mmCIF file of C-alpha atoms and ligand atoms in Angstrom:
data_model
loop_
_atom_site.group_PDB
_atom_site.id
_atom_site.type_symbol
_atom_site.label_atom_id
_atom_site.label_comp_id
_atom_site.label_asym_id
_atom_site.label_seq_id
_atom_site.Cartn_x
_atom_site.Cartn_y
_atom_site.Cartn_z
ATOM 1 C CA UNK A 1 21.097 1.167 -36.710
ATOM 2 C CA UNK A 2 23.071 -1.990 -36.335
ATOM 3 C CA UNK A 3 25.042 -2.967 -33.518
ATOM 4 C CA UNK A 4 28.740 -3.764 -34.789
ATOM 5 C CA UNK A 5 29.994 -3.738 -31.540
ATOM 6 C CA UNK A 6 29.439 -3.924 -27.589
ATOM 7 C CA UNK A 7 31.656 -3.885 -25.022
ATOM 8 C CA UNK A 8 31.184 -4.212 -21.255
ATOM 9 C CA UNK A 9 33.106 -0.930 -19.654
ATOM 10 C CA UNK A 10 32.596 -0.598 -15.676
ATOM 11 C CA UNK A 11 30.222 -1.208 -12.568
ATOM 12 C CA UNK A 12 29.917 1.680 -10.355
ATOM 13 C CA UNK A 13 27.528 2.705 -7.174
ATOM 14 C CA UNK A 14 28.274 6.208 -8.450
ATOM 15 C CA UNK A 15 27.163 8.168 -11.206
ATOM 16 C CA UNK A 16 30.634 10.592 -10.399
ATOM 17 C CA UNK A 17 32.677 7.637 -11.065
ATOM 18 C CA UNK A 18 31.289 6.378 -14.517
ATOM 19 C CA UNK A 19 33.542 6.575 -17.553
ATOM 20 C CA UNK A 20 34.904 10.439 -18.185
ATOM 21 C CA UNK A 21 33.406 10.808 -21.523
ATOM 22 C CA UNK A 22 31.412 13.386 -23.430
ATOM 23 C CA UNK A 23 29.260 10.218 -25.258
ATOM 24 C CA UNK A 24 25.818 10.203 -24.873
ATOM 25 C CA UNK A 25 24.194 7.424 -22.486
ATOM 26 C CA UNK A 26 21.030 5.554 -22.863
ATOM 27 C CA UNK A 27 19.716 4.245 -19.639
ATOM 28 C CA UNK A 28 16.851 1.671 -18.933
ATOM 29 C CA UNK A 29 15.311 2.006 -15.357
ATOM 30 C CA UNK A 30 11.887 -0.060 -14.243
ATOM 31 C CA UNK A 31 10.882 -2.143 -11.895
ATOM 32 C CA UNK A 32 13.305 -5.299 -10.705
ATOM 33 C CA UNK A 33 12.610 -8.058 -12.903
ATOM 34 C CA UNK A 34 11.122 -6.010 -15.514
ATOM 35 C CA UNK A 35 14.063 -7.314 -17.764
ATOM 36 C CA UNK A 36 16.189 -4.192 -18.253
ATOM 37 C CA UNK A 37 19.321 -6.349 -18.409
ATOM 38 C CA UNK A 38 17.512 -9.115 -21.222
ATOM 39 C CA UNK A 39 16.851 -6.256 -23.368
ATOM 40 C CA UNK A 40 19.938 -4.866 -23.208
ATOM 41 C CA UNK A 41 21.347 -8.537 -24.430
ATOM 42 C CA UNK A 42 18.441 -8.207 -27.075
ATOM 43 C CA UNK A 43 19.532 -5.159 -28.723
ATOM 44 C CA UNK A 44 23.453 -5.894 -28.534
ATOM 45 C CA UNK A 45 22.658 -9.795 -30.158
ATOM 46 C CA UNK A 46 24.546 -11.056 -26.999
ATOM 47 C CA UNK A 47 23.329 -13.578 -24.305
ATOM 48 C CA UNK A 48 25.165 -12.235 -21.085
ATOM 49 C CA UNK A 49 26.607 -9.451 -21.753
ATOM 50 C CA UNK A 50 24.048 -7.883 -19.352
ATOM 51 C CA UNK A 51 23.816 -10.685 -16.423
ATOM 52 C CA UNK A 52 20.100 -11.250 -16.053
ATOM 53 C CA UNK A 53 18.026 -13.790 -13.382
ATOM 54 C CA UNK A 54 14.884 -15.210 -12.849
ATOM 55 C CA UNK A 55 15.082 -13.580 -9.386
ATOM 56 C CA UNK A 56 14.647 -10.013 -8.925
ATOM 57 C CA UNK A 57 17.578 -7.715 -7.529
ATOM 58 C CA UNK A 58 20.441 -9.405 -10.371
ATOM 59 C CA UNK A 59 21.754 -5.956 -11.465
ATOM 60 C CA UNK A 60 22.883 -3.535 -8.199
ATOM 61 C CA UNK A 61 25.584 -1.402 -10.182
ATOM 62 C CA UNK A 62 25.588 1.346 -12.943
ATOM 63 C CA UNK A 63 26.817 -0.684 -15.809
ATOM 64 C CA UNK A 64 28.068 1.307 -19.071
ATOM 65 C CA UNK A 65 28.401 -0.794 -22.361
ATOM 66 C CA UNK A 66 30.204 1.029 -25.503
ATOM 67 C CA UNK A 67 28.085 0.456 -28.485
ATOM 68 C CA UNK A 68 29.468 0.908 -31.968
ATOM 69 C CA UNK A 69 32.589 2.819 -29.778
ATOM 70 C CA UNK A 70 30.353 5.985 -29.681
ATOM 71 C CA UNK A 71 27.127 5.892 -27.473
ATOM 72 C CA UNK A 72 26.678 3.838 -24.142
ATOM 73 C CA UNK A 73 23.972 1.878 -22.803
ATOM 74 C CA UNK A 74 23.199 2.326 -19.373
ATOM 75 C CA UNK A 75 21.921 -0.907 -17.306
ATOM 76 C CA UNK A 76 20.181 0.397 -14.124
ATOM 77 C CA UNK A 77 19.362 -1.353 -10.489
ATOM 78 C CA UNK A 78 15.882 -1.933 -10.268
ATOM 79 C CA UNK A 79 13.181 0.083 -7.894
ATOM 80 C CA UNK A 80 10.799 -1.964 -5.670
ATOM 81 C CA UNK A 81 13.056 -4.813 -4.833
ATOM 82 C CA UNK A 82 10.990 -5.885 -2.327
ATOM 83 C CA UNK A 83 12.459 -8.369 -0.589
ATOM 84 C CA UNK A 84 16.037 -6.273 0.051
ATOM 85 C CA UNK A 85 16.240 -5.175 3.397
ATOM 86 C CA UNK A 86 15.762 -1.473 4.343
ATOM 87 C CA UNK A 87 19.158 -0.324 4.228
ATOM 88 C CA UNK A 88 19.753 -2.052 0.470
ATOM 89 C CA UNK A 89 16.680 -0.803 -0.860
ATOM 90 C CA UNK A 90 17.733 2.515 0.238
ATOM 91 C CA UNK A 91 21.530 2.437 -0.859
ATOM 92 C CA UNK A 92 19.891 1.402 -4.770
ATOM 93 C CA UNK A 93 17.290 4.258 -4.527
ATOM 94 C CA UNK A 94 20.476 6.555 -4.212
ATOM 95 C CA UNK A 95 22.367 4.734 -7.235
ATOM 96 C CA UNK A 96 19.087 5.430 -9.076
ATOM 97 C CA UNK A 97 18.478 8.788 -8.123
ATOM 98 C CA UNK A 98 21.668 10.188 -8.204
ATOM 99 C CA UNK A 99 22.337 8.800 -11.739
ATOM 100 C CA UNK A 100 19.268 10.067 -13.041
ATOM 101 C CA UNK A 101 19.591 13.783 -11.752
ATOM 102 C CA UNK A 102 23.371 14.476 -12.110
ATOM 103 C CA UNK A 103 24.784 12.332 -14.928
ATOM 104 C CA UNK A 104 25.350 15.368 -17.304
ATOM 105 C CA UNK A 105 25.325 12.344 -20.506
ATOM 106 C CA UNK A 106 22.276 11.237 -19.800
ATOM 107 C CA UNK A 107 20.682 11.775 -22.979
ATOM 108 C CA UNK A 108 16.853 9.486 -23.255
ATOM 109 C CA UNK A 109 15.766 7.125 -20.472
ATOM 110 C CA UNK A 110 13.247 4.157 -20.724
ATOM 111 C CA UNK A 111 11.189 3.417 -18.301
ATOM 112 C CA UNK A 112 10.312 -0.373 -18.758
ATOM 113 C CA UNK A 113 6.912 -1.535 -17.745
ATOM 114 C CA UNK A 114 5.582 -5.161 -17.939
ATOM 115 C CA UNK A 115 2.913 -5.552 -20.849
ATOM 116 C CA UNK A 116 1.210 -8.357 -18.488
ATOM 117 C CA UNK A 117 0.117 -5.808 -16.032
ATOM 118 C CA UNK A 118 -2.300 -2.835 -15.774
ATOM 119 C CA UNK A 119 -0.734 0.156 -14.751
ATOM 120 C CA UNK A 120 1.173 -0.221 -11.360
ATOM 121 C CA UNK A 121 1.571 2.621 -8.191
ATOM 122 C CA UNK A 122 4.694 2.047 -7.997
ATOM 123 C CA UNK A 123 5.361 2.856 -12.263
ATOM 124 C CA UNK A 124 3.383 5.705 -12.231
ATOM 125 C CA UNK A 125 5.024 7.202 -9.115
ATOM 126 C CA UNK A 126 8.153 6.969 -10.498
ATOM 127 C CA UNK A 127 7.336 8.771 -13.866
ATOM 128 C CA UNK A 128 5.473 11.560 -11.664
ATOM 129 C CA UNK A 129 8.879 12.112 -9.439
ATOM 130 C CA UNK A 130 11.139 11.914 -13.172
ATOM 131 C CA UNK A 131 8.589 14.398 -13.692
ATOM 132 C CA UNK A 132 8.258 16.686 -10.888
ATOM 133 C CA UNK A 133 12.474 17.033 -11.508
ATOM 134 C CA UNK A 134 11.873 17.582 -15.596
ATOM 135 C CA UNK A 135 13.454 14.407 -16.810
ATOM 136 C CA UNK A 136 12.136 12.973 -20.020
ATOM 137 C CA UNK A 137 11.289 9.939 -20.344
ATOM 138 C CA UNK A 138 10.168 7.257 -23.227
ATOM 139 C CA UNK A 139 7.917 3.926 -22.182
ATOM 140 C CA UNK A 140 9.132 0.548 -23.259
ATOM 141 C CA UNK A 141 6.663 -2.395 -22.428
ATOM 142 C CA UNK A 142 8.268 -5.936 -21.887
ATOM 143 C CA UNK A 143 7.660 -9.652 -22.363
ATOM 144 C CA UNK A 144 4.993 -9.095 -25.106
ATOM 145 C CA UNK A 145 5.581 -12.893 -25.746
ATOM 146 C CA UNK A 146 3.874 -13.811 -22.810
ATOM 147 C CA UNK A 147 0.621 -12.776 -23.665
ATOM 148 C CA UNK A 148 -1.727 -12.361 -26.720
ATOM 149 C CA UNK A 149 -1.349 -9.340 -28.482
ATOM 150 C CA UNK A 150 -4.581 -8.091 -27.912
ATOM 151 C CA UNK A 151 -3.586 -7.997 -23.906
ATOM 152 C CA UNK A 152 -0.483 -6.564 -24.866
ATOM 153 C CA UNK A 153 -2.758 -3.758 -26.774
ATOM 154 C CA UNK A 154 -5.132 -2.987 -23.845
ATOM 155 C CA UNK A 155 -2.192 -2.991 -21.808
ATOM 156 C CA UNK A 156 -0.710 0.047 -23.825
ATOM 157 C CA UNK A 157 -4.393 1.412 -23.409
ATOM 158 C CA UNK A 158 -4.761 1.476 -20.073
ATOM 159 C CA UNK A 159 -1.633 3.150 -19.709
ATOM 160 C CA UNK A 160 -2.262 5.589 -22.007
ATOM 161 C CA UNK A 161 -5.627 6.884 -20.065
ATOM 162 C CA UNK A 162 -3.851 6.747 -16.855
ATOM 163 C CA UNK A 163 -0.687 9.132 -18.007
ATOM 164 C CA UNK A 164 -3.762 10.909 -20.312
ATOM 165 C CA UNK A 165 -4.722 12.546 -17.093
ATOM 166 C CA UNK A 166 -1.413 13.423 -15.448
ATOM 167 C CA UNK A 167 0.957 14.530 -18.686
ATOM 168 C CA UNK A 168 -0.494 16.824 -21.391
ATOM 169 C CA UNK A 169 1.907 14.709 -24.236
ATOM 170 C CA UNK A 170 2.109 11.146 -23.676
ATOM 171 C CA UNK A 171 5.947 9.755 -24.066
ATOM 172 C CA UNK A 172 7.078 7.759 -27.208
ATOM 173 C CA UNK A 173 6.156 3.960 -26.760
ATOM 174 C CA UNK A 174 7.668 0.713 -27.395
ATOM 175 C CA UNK A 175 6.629 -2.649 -27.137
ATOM 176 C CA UNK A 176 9.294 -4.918 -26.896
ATOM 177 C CA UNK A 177 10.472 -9.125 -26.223
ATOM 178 C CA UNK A 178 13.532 -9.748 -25.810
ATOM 179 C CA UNK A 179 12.524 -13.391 -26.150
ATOM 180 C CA UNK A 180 11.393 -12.385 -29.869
ATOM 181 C CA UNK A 181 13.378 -9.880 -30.353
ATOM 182 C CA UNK A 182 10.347 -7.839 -31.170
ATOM 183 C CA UNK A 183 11.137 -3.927 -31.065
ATOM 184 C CA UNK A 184 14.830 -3.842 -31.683
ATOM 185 C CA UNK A 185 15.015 -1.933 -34.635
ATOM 186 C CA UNK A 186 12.235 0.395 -33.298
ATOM 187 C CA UNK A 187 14.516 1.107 -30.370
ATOM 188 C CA UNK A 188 17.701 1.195 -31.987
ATOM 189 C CA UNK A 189 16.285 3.458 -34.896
ATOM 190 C CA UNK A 190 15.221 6.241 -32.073
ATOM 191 C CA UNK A 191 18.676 5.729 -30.416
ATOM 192 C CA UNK A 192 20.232 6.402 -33.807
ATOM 193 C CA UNK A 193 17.822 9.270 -34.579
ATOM 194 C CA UNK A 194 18.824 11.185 -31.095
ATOM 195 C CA UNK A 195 22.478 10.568 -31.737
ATOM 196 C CA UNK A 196 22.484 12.033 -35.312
ATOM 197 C CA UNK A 197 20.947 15.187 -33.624
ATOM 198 C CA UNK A 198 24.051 15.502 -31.382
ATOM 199 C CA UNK A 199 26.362 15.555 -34.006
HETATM 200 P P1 LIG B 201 16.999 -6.610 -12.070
HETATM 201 O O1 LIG B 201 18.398 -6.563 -12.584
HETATM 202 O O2 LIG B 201 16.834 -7.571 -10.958
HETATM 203 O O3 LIG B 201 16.452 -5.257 -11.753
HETATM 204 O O4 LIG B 201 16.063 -7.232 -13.232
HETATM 205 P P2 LIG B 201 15.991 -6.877 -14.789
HETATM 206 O O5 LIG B 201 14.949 -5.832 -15.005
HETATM 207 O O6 LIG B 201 17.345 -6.594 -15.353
HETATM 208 O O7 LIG B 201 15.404 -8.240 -15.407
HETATM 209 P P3 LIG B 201 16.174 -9.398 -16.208
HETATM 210 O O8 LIG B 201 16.556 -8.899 -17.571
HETATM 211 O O9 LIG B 201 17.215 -9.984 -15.350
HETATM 212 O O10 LIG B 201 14.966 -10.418 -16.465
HETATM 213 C C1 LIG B 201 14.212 -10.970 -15.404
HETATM 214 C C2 LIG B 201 13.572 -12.269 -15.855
HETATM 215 O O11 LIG B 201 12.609 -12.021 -16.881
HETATM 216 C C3 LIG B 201 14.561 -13.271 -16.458
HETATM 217 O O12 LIG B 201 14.177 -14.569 -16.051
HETATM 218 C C4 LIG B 201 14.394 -13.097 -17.950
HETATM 219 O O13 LIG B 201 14.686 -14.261 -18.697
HETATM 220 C C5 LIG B 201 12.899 -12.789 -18.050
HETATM 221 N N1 LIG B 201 12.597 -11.953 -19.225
HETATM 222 C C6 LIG B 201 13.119 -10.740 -19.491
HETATM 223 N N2 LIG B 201 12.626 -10.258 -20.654
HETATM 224 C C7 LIG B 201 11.795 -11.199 -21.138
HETATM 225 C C8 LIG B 201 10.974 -11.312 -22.315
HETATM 226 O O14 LIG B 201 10.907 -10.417 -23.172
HETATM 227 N N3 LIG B 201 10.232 -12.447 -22.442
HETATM 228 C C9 LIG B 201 10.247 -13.435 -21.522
HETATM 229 N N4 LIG B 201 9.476 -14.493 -21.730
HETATM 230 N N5 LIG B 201 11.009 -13.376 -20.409
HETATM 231 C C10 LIG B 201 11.768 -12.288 -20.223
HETATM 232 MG MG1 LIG B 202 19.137 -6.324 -14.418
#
């Protein structure tokens, strides 16, 4: 699929509040800093359309983009911001949460992890609570640039064994760099694959 267009629509806290449409929505969630926001930039061909920072805890809103006028790409708050206070952390888990489990057009998430590191607690409780409340979910691993590919491989590996022992199907993977633009077409091609289905 190519992207013709992308459009910035809204920022919300809630999922009620996000644009009233029947188009399905594609939603990246992972860690803060994973570089949810980058890769949205990466598949759209835009620099800032998503705002992105070197410091963890840039996106705090539900942000909807229209692609091509008839899908939408969901940028997420990250989980584990770490150095948010109490209350913060608490108010983003909510955003998160509630988005996930009640936004009817949620059609495929991706759960980014970083290729640089072996699985993390904090990833792998995540997927178990998306799947103690029967969300899907596919695996996209970022910033494959910073590392040889053979890391990047064992990387996918390790996770693999881990989720081996917890899931009886492992979810689709992707390995992605926004710096490279490695994994675009792989990710819009899927997009473009579940949309067709809907039709
Ligand atoms: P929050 O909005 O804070 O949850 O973070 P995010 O997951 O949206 O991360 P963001 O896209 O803002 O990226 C965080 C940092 O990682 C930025 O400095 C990006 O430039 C960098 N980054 C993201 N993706 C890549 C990549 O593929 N390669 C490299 N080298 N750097 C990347
Ligand atoms: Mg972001």
């Amino acid at each position: 699929m190519e992207i013709k267009t992308a459009e910035f629509v809204i920022s919300n806290t809630d999922y009620n509040k996000c644009p009233d449409s029947r188009l399905p929505e594609y939603a990246f969630i992972g860690r803060s800093n994973v570089g949810k926001s980058s890769l949205i930039n990466m598949l759209c061909n835009r620099k800032d359309l998503a705002m992105t920072s070197s410091k963890p805890g840039k996106t705090l809103l539900i942000n909807h983009f229209l692609m091509n006028g008839n899908w939408h790409l969901v940028d997420l708050p990250g989980y584990g911001y770490a150095t948010a206070g109490k209350k913060m952390r608490e108010q983003l888990k909510d955003i998160i949460e509630g988005y996930i489990l009640y936004r009817e057009q949620l059609t495929s998430l991706f759960v980014l992890v970083d290729s640089r590191h072996e699985p993390q607690k904090i990833d792998l409780d995540f997927m178990e609570w998306l799947g103690e409340n029967g969300v899907p979910f596919s695996l996209v691993f970022t910033k494959l640039d910073k590392q040889s590919h053979v890391k990047s491989v064992e990387s996918v590996r390790a996770y693999k064994e881990v989720l081996s022992k917890v899931w009886e199907e492992l979810p689709p993977i992707f390995l992605t760099s926004s710096e490279k633009r490695t994994g675009k077409d792989e990710l819009l091609n899927y997009i473009a694959e579940i949309n067709a289905t809907l039709k």
